[in-house]
Amino acid sequence: MLNALLGEKLAIVSSKVQTTRHRIKGFLNKPGEYQIIFSDTPGIIEAKYKLHERMMQAVKSALEDADVALLIVDANDNLEECDHIFQQLHLKVPSIIVLNKIDEARNGRIAEAELFFADKPYCKKLIKISALQKHHLHKLLAAVIEMLPEGVPFYNEEDLSDLPTKFFVSEIIREKVYELFQDEIPYHVAVLVNEYKEKETLVKIQADVIVQRETQKAIIIGEKGQMIRQLGMMARKDIEAFIQQKIFLELFVKVRPKWRDNDLHLREYGYN
C-alpha cells in the first residue's frame, strides 16, 4: 500500500508474514497543499526474540508519533482476530480501517467487514481498496488528508524518505532471499551493506547475508554457488532500477549464531 500511494517501491513485498522489520517513513508531497508522512511498520506479533522486541518498539514509536492510524485488514482475514489486535493498541488518535484486497474478497465478505467494524470505537471510517490494483487509493488519500492537522512540512519536499540508500539496498537483497528460499531461512537472515561507493561509471556495493547456522549458509550459497549467484542477479536488477545506476554487487554469506537475540549484532544490522 505504501508503494502504491507513493508511486515508488520503498517497502519490500512478500507473501510471507513478518516481512517488514523496520519502521519505514515515506513522504507524499504536493507542494503548497500537503506533506503526508506515512510510517510502514512491522506487523504486530508476540515477541519471541530480541529482534521481535525491536520490531514491536518500532510499532509503538510510530503510534506515538501518529496523527492518524491506518489499520489494514485483508478482506479475507479473520475479523475477530483483527479486532482483538486493534483493541490492544489502545489508540489515542483517530483511525481508518483500510479493507485491502477487495479484488480477491469472497462473496459477501466486503459487506460483512463493513458491518463488523461499523460500531467499533476505534473505527472512524472504513475505506475499501486494492493496493495491488490501485483501486480507490484516491478515496483513502482524501480521508487521510481530512483527518490530518495543519502544520508546516517536517521534511524537504524533494525527499522521499529519511532513510539512507544503503538501507533500501539491504532491504532489496533481503526481499530476494524471501523470494528464493522457503521455510525458516528468510526469518533467520539479516543483510548488512558494508560498502557503497559511487564510482564514475557504476556504484560498488558489498553486502553480507547473515544467517544463524552453517547449514543455512550452505543452502544460500547453493551447489557450486548457484543460489548466491541467482540472489545477486535478482538483487542487482532491482537495485539498479531503484538508484537508476549500474552497480557491481558482491555478496558474502556469514554465520552469526543466535544473532536475533544478540544486542550487539542487532545494533550492527540496524535494529536499534
PDB file of C-alpha atoms in Angstrom:
ATOM      1  CA  MET A   1       0.000   0.000   0.000  1.00  0.00           C
ATOM      2  CA  LEU A   2       2.833   2.396   0.846  1.00  0.00           C
ATOM      3  CA  ASN A   3       4.449   1.710  -2.518  1.00  0.00           C
ATOM      4  CA  ALA A   4       1.150   2.253  -4.348  1.00  0.00           C
ATOM      5  CA  LEU A   5       0.453   5.557  -2.577  1.00  0.00           C
ATOM      6  CA  LEU A   6       3.948   6.957  -3.166  1.00  0.00           C
ATOM      7  CA  GLY A   7       4.427   5.593  -6.677  1.00  0.00           C
ATOM      8  CA  GLU A   8       7.844   4.290  -5.575  1.00  0.00           C
ATOM      9  CA  LYS A   9       8.929   0.951  -4.127  1.00  0.00           C
ATOM     10  CA  LEU A  10      10.152   1.752  -0.627  1.00  0.00           C
ATOM     11  CA  ALA A  11       8.809  -1.267   1.244  1.00  0.00           C
ATOM     12  CA  ILE A  12       9.796  -4.778   0.222  1.00  0.00           C
ATOM     13  CA  VAL A  13       6.953  -7.135  -0.609  1.00  0.00           C
ATOM     14  CA  SER A  14       6.498 -10.833   0.094  1.00  0.00           C
ATOM     15  CA  SER A  15       3.610 -13.269   0.501  1.00  0.00           C
ATOM     16  CA  LYS A  16       5.287 -14.445   3.717  1.00  0.00           C
ATOM     17  CA  VAL A  17       4.234 -12.966   7.058  1.00  0.00           C
ATOM     18  CA  GLN A  18       6.555 -10.740   9.119  1.00  0.00           C
ATOM     19  CA  THR A  19       8.408  -9.423   6.076  1.00  0.00           C
ATOM     20  CA  THR A  20       8.649  -5.856   7.397  1.00  0.00           C
ATOM     21  CA  ARG A  21      11.112  -5.460  10.258  1.00  0.00           C
ATOM     22  CA  HIS A  22      11.777  -1.716  10.359  1.00  0.00           C
ATOM     23  CA  ARG A  23       9.656   1.384  10.534  1.00  0.00           C
ATOM     24  CA  ILE A  24       9.874   2.929   7.063  1.00  0.00           C
ATOM     25  CA  LYS A  25       8.794   6.531   6.601  1.00  0.00           C
ATOM     26  CA  GLY A  26       7.647   7.560   3.139  1.00  0.00           C
ATOM     27  CA  PHE A  27       6.818  11.164   2.232  1.00  0.00           C
ATOM     28  CA  LEU A  28       3.991  12.113  -0.098  1.00  0.00           C
ATOM     29  CA  ASN A  29       4.389  15.749  -1.122  1.00  0.00           C
ATOM     30  CA  LYS A  30       2.074  18.056  -3.011  1.00  0.00           C
ATOM     31  CA  PRO A  31       3.884  21.411  -2.629  1.00  0.00           C
ATOM     32  CA  GLY A  32       1.631  24.157  -1.375  1.00  0.00           C
ATOM     33  CA  GLU A  33      -1.062  21.667  -0.346  1.00  0.00           C
ATOM     34  CA  TYR A  34       0.228  18.879   1.873  1.00  0.00           C
ATOM     35  CA  GLN A  35       3.063  16.691   3.075  1.00  0.00           C
ATOM     36  CA  ILE A  36       1.939  13.328   4.410  1.00  0.00           C
ATOM     37  CA  ILE A  37       4.439  11.186   6.306  1.00  0.00           C
ATOM     38  CA  PHE A  38       3.451   7.524   6.111  1.00  0.00           C
ATOM     39  CA  SER A  39       5.043   5.107   8.589  1.00  0.00           C
ATOM     40  CA  ASP A  40       5.055   1.499   7.406  1.00  0.00           C
ATOM     41  CA  THR A  41       5.610  -0.683  10.470  1.00  0.00           C
ATOM     42  CA  PRO A  42       6.156  -4.368  11.183  1.00  0.00           C
ATOM     43  CA  GLY A  43       3.039  -6.427  11.743  1.00  0.00           C
ATOM     44  CA  ILE A  44       2.035  -6.974  15.367  1.00  0.00           C
ATOM     45  CA  ILE A  45       3.366 -10.254  16.756  1.00  0.00           C
ATOM     46  CA  GLU A  46       4.175 -11.866  20.081  1.00  0.00           C
ATOM     47  CA  ALA A  47       7.871 -11.237  20.699  1.00  0.00           C
ATOM     48  CA  LYS A  48       9.947 -14.429  20.867  1.00  0.00           C
ATOM     49  CA  TYR A  49      13.364 -12.870  20.233  1.00  0.00           C
ATOM     50  CA  LYS A  50      15.034  -9.542  20.918  1.00  0.00           C
ATOM     51  CA  LEU A  51      14.623  -8.865  17.190  1.00  0.00           C
ATOM     52  CA  HIS A  52      10.847  -9.107  17.658  1.00  0.00           C
ATOM     53  CA  GLU A  53      11.064  -6.750  20.654  1.00  0.00           C
ATOM     54  CA  ARG A  54      12.824  -4.165  18.453  1.00  0.00           C
ATOM     55  CA  MET A  55      10.149  -4.637  15.776  1.00  0.00           C
ATOM     56  CA  MET A  56       7.340  -4.046  18.291  1.00  0.00           C
ATOM     57  CA  GLN A  57       9.171  -0.976  19.606  1.00  0.00           C
ATOM     58  CA  ALA A  58       9.073   0.382  16.035  1.00  0.00           C
ATOM     59  CA  VAL A  59       5.284  -0.098  16.043  1.00  0.00           C
ATOM     60  CA  LYS A  60       4.981   1.659  19.429  1.00  0.00           C
ATOM     61  CA  SER A  61       7.068   4.667  18.360  1.00  0.00           C
ATOM     62  CA  ALA A  62       5.088   5.010  15.111  1.00  0.00           C
ATOM     63  CA  LEU A  63       1.800   5.042  17.042  1.00  0.00           C
ATOM     64  CA  GLU A  64       3.137   7.629  19.491  1.00  0.00           C
ATOM     65  CA  ASP A  65       4.069   9.954  16.615  1.00  0.00           C
ATOM     66  CA  ALA A  66       0.933   9.435  14.537  1.00  0.00           C
ATOM     67  CA  ASP A  67      -1.956  11.826  13.930  1.00  0.00           C
ATOM     68  CA  VAL A  68      -3.986   9.154  12.113  1.00  0.00           C
ATOM     69  CA  ALA A  69      -3.710   5.350  12.252  1.00  0.00           C
ATOM     70  CA  LEU A  70      -4.398   3.223   9.184  1.00  0.00           C
ATOM     71  CA  LEU A  71      -5.441  -0.261  10.320  1.00  0.00           C
ATOM     72  CA  ILE A  72      -5.075  -2.577   7.350  1.00  0.00           C
ATOM     73  CA  VAL A  73      -7.304  -5.629   7.086  1.00  0.00           C
ATOM     74  CA  ASP A  74      -7.100  -8.234   4.347  1.00  0.00           C
ATOM     75  CA  ALA A  75     -10.663  -8.684   3.061  1.00  0.00           C
ATOM     76  CA  ASN A  76     -10.409 -12.427   3.759  1.00  0.00           C
ATOM     77  CA  ASP A  77      -8.779 -12.114   7.219  1.00  0.00           C
ATOM     78  CA  ASN A  78     -10.325 -13.379  10.432  1.00  0.00           C
ATOM     79  CA  LEU A  79     -12.149 -10.210  11.537  1.00  0.00           C
ATOM     80  CA  GLU A  80     -12.358 -11.229  15.196  1.00  0.00           C
ATOM     81  CA  GLU A  81      -8.578 -11.641  15.351  1.00  0.00           C
ATOM     82  CA  CYS A  82      -8.044  -8.245  13.710  1.00  0.00           C
ATOM     83  CA  ASP A  83     -10.429  -6.619  16.180  1.00  0.00           C
ATOM     84  CA  HIS A  84      -8.571  -8.174  19.125  1.00  0.00           C
ATOM     85  CA  ILE A  85      -5.242  -6.779  17.874  1.00  0.00           C
ATOM     86  CA  PHE A  86      -6.685  -3.319  17.199  1.00  0.00           C
ATOM     87  CA  GLN A  87      -8.253  -3.119  20.653  1.00  0.00           C
ATOM     88  CA  GLN A  88      -4.917  -3.986  22.252  1.00  0.00           C
ATOM     89  CA  LEU A  89      -3.329  -0.944  20.602  1.00  0.00           C
ATOM     90  CA  HIS A  90      -5.330   1.443  22.834  1.00  0.00           C
ATOM     91  CA  LEU A  91      -5.207   4.086  20.115  1.00  0.00           C
ATOM     92  CA  LYS A  92      -5.350   7.732  21.140  1.00  0.00           C
ATOM     93  CA  VAL A  93      -5.684   9.016  17.573  1.00  0.00           C
ATOM     94  CA  PRO A  94      -8.496   8.607  15.006  1.00  0.00           C
ATOM     95  CA  SER A  95      -8.137   5.544  12.830  1.00  0.00           C
ATOM     96  CA  ILE A  96      -9.263   4.396   9.405  1.00  0.00           C
ATOM     97  CA  ILE A  97      -9.926   0.734   8.721  1.00  0.00           C
ATOM     98  CA  VAL A  98      -8.368   0.033   5.328  1.00  0.00           C
ATOM     99  CA  LEU A  99     -10.033  -3.031   3.834  1.00  0.00           C
ATOM    100  CA  ASN A 100      -7.448  -4.240   1.328  1.00  0.00           C
ATOM    101  CA  LYS A 101      -7.559  -6.884  -1.423  1.00  0.00           C
ATOM    102  CA  ILE A 102     -11.213  -6.213  -2.248  1.00  0.00           C
ATOM    103  CA  ASP A 103     -10.460  -7.643  -5.703  1.00  0.00           C
ATOM    104  CA  GLU A 104      -9.889 -11.031  -4.005  1.00  0.00           C
ATOM    105  CA  ALA A 105     -12.746 -10.841  -1.485  1.00  0.00           C
ATOM    106  CA  ARG A 106     -15.081 -13.806  -1.179  1.00  0.00           C
ATOM    107  CA  ASN A 107     -18.807 -13.304  -1.834  1.00  0.00           C
ATOM    108  CA  GLY A 108     -20.421 -11.060   0.776  1.00  0.00           C
ATOM    109  CA  ARG A 109     -17.126 -10.564   2.561  1.00  0.00           C
ATOM    110  CA  ILE A 110     -16.892  -6.792   1.995  1.00  0.00           C
ATOM    111  CA  ALA A 111     -20.402  -6.147   3.358  1.00  0.00           C
ATOM    112  CA  GLU A 112     -19.630  -8.427   6.316  1.00  0.00           C
ATOM    113  CA  ALA A 113     -16.468  -6.465   7.159  1.00  0.00           C
ATOM    114  CA  GLU A 114     -18.272  -3.115   6.847  1.00  0.00           C
ATOM    115  CA  LEU A 115     -20.963  -4.282   9.249  1.00  0.00           C
ATOM    116  CA  PHE A 116     -18.426  -5.803  11.655  1.00  0.00           C
ATOM    117  CA  PHE A 117     -16.315  -2.651  12.040  1.00  0.00           C
ATOM    118  CA  ALA A 118     -19.196  -0.140  11.911  1.00  0.00           C
ATOM    119  CA  ASP A 119     -19.691   0.020  15.682  1.00  0.00           C
ATOM    120  CA  LYS A 120     -16.048  -0.346  16.765  1.00  0.00           C
ATOM    121  CA  PRO A 121     -14.993   2.732  18.754  1.00  0.00           C
ATOM    122  CA  TYR A 122     -11.574   2.911  17.075  1.00  0.00           C
ATOM    123  CA  CYS A 123     -13.050   2.917  13.550  1.00  0.00           C
ATOM    124  CA  LYS A 124     -13.772   6.496  12.430  1.00  0.00           C
ATOM    125  CA  LYS A 125     -14.045   5.481   8.784  1.00  0.00           C
ATOM    126  CA  LEU A 126     -13.702   2.377   6.577  1.00  0.00           C
ATOM    127  CA  ILE A 127     -12.152   2.641   3.116  1.00  0.00           C
ATOM    128  CA  LYS A 128     -12.150  -0.281   0.660  1.00  0.00           C
ATOM    129  CA  ILE A 129      -9.075  -0.568  -1.581  1.00  0.00           C
ATOM    130  CA  SER A 130      -6.921  -2.865  -3.649  1.00  0.00           C
ATOM    131  CA  ALA A 131      -3.323  -1.711  -3.225  1.00  0.00           C
ATOM    132  CA  LEU A 132      -2.133  -4.089  -5.949  1.00  0.00           C
ATOM    133  CA  GLN A 133      -4.704  -2.905  -8.490  1.00  0.00           C
ATOM    134  CA  LYS A 134      -4.541   0.701  -7.157  1.00  0.00           C
ATOM    135  CA  HIS A 135      -8.310   0.813  -6.706  1.00  0.00           C
ATOM    136  CA  HIS A 136      -9.790   3.640  -4.568  1.00  0.00           C
ATOM    137  CA  LEU A 137      -6.414   4.951  -3.329  1.00  0.00           C
ATOM    138  CA  HIS A 138      -7.672   8.491  -4.010  1.00  0.00           C
ATOM    139  CA  LYS A 139     -10.506   7.886  -1.520  1.00  0.00           C
ATOM    140  CA  LEU A 140      -8.039   6.718   1.112  1.00  0.00           C
ATOM    141  CA  LEU A 141      -5.815   9.729   0.488  1.00  0.00           C
ATOM    142  CA  ALA A 142      -8.769  12.125   0.774  1.00  0.00           C
ATOM    143  CA  ALA A 143      -9.812  10.536   4.079  1.00  0.00           C
ATOM    144  CA  VAL A 144      -6.271  10.833   5.488  1.00  0.00           C
ATOM    145  CA  ILE A 145      -5.951  14.493   4.429  1.00  0.00           C
ATOM    146  CA  GLU A 146      -9.301  15.276   6.019  1.00  0.00           C
ATOM    147  CA  MET A 147      -8.113  13.935   9.392  1.00  0.00           C
ATOM    148  CA  LEU A 148      -4.601  15.414   9.447  1.00  0.00           C
ATOM    149  CA  PRO A 149      -3.914  18.615  11.399  1.00  0.00           C
ATOM    150  CA  GLU A 150      -2.485  21.626   9.578  1.00  0.00           C
ATOM    151  CA  GLY A 151       1.191  22.408  10.018  1.00  0.00           C
ATOM    152  CA  VAL A 152       4.457  23.160   8.271  1.00  0.00           C
ATOM    153  CA  PRO A 153       6.313  20.399   6.361  1.00  0.00           C
ATOM    154  CA  PHE A 154       8.659  18.323   8.528  1.00  0.00           C
ATOM    155  CA  TYR A 155      10.924  17.299   5.658  1.00  0.00           C
ATOM    156  CA  ASN A 156      12.338  18.687   2.431  1.00  0.00           C
ATOM    157  CA  GLU A 157       9.691  18.377  -0.264  1.00  0.00           C
ATOM    158  CA  GLU A 158      12.251  16.750  -2.599  1.00  0.00           C
ATOM    159  CA  ASP A 159      12.829  13.841  -0.209  1.00  0.00           C
ATOM    160  CA  LEU A 160      11.029  10.514  -0.433  1.00  0.00           C
ATOM    161  CA  SER A 161      12.208   9.095   2.909  1.00  0.00           C
ATOM    162  CA  ASP A 162      14.520   9.874   5.819  1.00  0.00           C
ATOM    163  CA  LEU A 163      16.360   6.551   5.433  1.00  0.00           C
ATOM    164  CA  PRO A 164      19.685   6.253   3.553  1.00  0.00           C
ATOM    165  CA  THR A 165      20.045   4.499   0.192  1.00  0.00           C
ATOM    166  CA  LYS A 166      22.110   1.757   1.895  1.00  0.00           C
ATOM    167  CA  PHE A 167      19.047   0.765   3.910  1.00  0.00           C
ATOM    168  CA  PHE A 168      16.916   0.259   0.802  1.00  0.00           C
ATOM    169  CA  VAL A 169      19.735  -1.687  -0.880  1.00  0.00           C
ATOM    170  CA  SER A 170      19.881  -4.088   2.080  1.00  0.00           C
ATOM    171  CA  GLU A 171      16.087  -4.463   2.014  1.00  0.00           C
ATOM    172  CA  ILE A 172      16.075  -5.306  -1.700  1.00  0.00           C
ATOM    173  CA  ILE A 173      18.648  -8.050  -1.102  1.00  0.00           C
ATOM    174  CA  ARG A 174      16.563  -9.363   1.806  1.00  0.00           C
ATOM    175  CA  GLU A 175      13.437  -9.348  -0.360  1.00  0.00           C
ATOM    176  CA  LYS A 176      15.186 -11.633  -2.859  1.00  0.00           C
ATOM    177  CA  VAL A 177      16.019 -14.036  -0.028  1.00  0.00           C
ATOM    178  CA  TYR A 178      12.272 -14.189   0.713  1.00  0.00           C
ATOM    179  CA  GLU A 179      11.560 -14.895  -2.955  1.00  0.00           C
ATOM    180  CA  LEU A 180      14.211 -17.577  -3.412  1.00  0.00           C
ATOM    181  CA  PHE A 181      14.157 -19.510  -0.160  1.00  0.00           C
ATOM    182  CA  GLN A 182      11.343 -21.248   1.691  1.00  0.00           C
ATOM    183  CA  ASP A 183      10.536 -22.280   5.256  1.00  0.00           C
ATOM    184  CA  GLU A 184      12.537 -20.657   8.045  1.00  0.00           C
ATOM    185  CA  ILE A 185      15.508 -19.353   6.034  1.00  0.00           C
ATOM    186  CA  PRO A 186      14.179 -15.805   5.377  1.00  0.00           C
ATOM    187  CA  TYR A 187      13.399 -15.297   9.073  1.00  0.00           C
ATOM    188  CA  HIS A 188      16.947 -16.216  10.043  1.00  0.00           C
ATOM    189  CA  VAL A 189      18.544 -13.798   7.571  1.00  0.00           C
ATOM    190  CA  ALA A 190      19.793 -10.238   8.004  1.00  0.00           C
ATOM    191  CA  VAL A 191      21.642  -8.157   5.406  1.00  0.00           C
ATOM    192  CA  LEU A 192      24.468  -5.749   6.179  1.00  0.00           C
ATOM    193  CA  VAL A 193      25.757  -3.372   3.484  1.00  0.00           C
ATOM    194  CA  ASN A 194      29.433  -2.784   4.280  1.00  0.00           C
ATOM    195  CA  GLU A 195      30.411  -0.789   1.210  1.00  0.00           C
ATOM    196  CA  TYR A 196      28.530   1.629  -1.026  1.00  0.00           C
ATOM    197  CA  LYS A 197      30.972   3.512  -3.242  1.00  0.00           C
ATOM    198  CA  GLU A 198      29.913   5.698  -6.135  1.00  0.00           C
ATOM    199  CA  LYS A 199      32.466   5.493  -8.937  1.00  0.00           C
ATOM    200  CA  GLU A 200      32.489   7.200 -12.343  1.00  0.00           C
ATOM    201  CA  THR A 201      30.584   4.551 -14.255  1.00  0.00           C
ATOM    202  CA  LEU A 202      28.916   2.466 -11.525  1.00  0.00           C
ATOM    203  CA  VAL A 203      28.249   2.001  -7.821  1.00  0.00           C
ATOM    204  CA  LYS A 204      30.251  -0.680  -5.990  1.00  0.00           C
ATOM    205  CA  ILE A 205      28.256  -2.449  -3.296  1.00  0.00           C
ATOM    206  CA  GLN A 206      29.474  -5.152  -0.927  1.00  0.00           C
ATOM    207  CA  ALA A 207      26.983  -6.775   1.443  1.00  0.00           C
ATOM    208  CA  ASP A 208      26.924  -9.645   3.915  1.00  0.00           C
ATOM    209  CA  VAL A 209      23.988 -12.034   4.094  1.00  0.00           C
ATOM    210  CA  ILE A 210      23.861 -13.068   7.751  1.00  0.00           C
ATOM    211  CA  VAL A 211      22.493 -16.464   8.811  1.00  0.00           C
ATOM    212  CA  GLN A 212      22.428 -18.401  12.082  1.00  0.00           C
ATOM    213  CA  ARG A 213      23.784 -21.812  11.073  1.00  0.00           C
ATOM    214  CA  GLU A 214      26.316 -23.352   8.696  1.00  0.00           C
ATOM    215  CA  THR A 215      23.551 -25.449   7.108  1.00  0.00           C
ATOM    216  CA  GLN A 216      21.692 -22.227   6.204  1.00  0.00           C
ATOM    217  CA  LYS A 217      24.881 -20.780   4.711  1.00  0.00           C
ATOM    218  CA  ALA A 218      25.223 -23.876   2.508  1.00  0.00           C
ATOM    219  CA  ILE A 219      21.604 -23.523   1.302  1.00  0.00           C
ATOM    220  CA  ILE A 220      22.022 -19.844   0.399  1.00  0.00           C
ATOM    221  CA  ILE A 221      25.291 -20.464  -1.440  1.00  0.00           C
ATOM    222  CA  GLY A 222      23.846 -23.497  -3.198  1.00  0.00           C
ATOM    223  CA  GLU A 223      25.601 -26.168  -5.231  1.00  0.00           C
ATOM    224  CA  LYS A 224      28.641 -24.627  -6.933  1.00  0.00           C
ATOM    225  CA  GLY A 225      27.439 -21.174  -5.842  1.00  0.00           C
ATOM    226  CA  GLN A 226      24.311 -21.364  -7.995  1.00  0.00           C
ATOM    227  CA  MET A 227      21.883 -19.842  -5.452  1.00  0.00           C
ATOM    228  CA  ILE A 228      24.079 -16.954  -4.323  1.00  0.00           C
ATOM    229  CA  ARG A 229      24.640 -16.034  -7.981  1.00  0.00           C
ATOM    230  CA  GLN A 230      20.882 -16.055  -8.617  1.00  0.00           C
ATOM    231  CA  LEU A 231      20.327 -13.963  -5.495  1.00  0.00           C
ATOM    232  CA  GLY A 232      22.926 -11.470  -6.713  1.00  0.00           C
ATOM    233  CA  MET A 233      21.423 -11.248 -10.206  1.00  0.00           C
ATOM    234  CA  MET A 234      17.901 -10.648  -8.910  1.00  0.00           C
ATOM    235  CA  ALA A 235      19.031  -8.086  -6.349  1.00  0.00           C
ATOM    236  CA  ARG A 236      21.254  -6.248  -8.831  1.00  0.00           C
ATOM    237  CA  LYS A 237      18.391  -5.792 -11.273  1.00  0.00           C
ATOM    238  CA  ASP A 238      16.124  -4.189  -8.655  1.00  0.00           C
ATOM    239  CA  ILE A 239      18.868  -2.089  -7.046  1.00  0.00           C
ATOM    240  CA  GLU A 240      19.819  -0.643 -10.441  1.00  0.00           C
ATOM    241  CA  ALA A 241      16.170   0.227 -11.067  1.00  0.00           C
ATOM    242  CA  PHE A 242      15.928   1.842  -7.626  1.00  0.00           C
ATOM    243  CA  ILE A 243      19.071   4.023  -7.783  1.00  0.00           C
ATOM    244  CA  GLN A 244      18.993   4.481 -11.576  1.00  0.00           C
ATOM    245  CA  GLN A 245      22.658   3.500 -11.925  1.00  0.00           C
ATOM    246  CA  LYS A 246      24.690   0.462 -12.903  1.00  0.00           C
ATOM    247  CA  ILE A 247      26.100  -1.426  -9.938  1.00  0.00           C
ATOM    248  CA  PHE A 248      28.739  -4.010  -9.125  1.00  0.00           C
ATOM    249  CA  LEU A 249      27.313  -6.191  -6.346  1.00  0.00           C
ATOM    250  CA  GLU A 250      29.427  -8.516  -4.214  1.00  0.00           C
ATOM    251  CA  LEU A 251      27.706 -10.790  -1.695  1.00  0.00           C
ATOM    252  CA  PHE A 252      29.202 -12.861   1.123  1.00  0.00           C
ATOM    253  CA  VAL A 253      27.346 -15.246   3.444  1.00  0.00           C
ATOM    254  CA  LYS A 254      28.376 -15.157   7.114  1.00  0.00           C
ATOM    255  CA  VAL A 255      27.244 -17.193  10.101  1.00  0.00           C
ATOM    256  CA  ARG A 256      26.346 -15.367  13.329  1.00  0.00           C
ATOM    257  CA  PRO A 257      24.747 -17.871  15.751  1.00  0.00           C
ATOM    258  CA  LYS A 258      21.619 -16.564  17.519  1.00  0.00           C
ATOM    259  CA  TRP A 259      22.022 -13.047  16.089  1.00  0.00           C
ATOM    260  CA  ARG A 260      18.295 -12.405  16.631  1.00  0.00           C
ATOM    261  CA  ASP A 261      18.906 -12.440  20.398  1.00  0.00           C
ATOM    262  CA  ASN A 262      22.243 -10.598  20.413  1.00  0.00           C
ATOM    263  CA  ASP A 263      22.038  -6.867  21.219  1.00  0.00           C
ATOM    264  CA  LEU A 264      25.422  -6.115  19.641  1.00  0.00           C
ATOM    265  CA  HIS A 265      24.553  -7.844  16.356  1.00  0.00           C
ATOM    266  CA  LEU A 266      21.070  -6.289  16.269  1.00  0.00           C
ATOM    267  CA  ARG A 267      22.528  -2.787  16.554  1.00  0.00           C
ATOM    268  CA  GLU A 268      25.138  -3.595  13.891  1.00  0.00           C
ATOM    269  CA  TYR A 269      22.388  -4.735  11.495  1.00  0.00           C
ATOM    270  CA  GLY A 270      20.325  -1.588  12.052  1.00  0.00           C
ATOM    271  CA  TYR A 271      17.769  -2.855  14.590  1.00  0.00           C
ATOM    272  CA  ASN A 272      18.220  -0.016  17.076  1.00  0.00           C
TER     273      ASN A 272
END
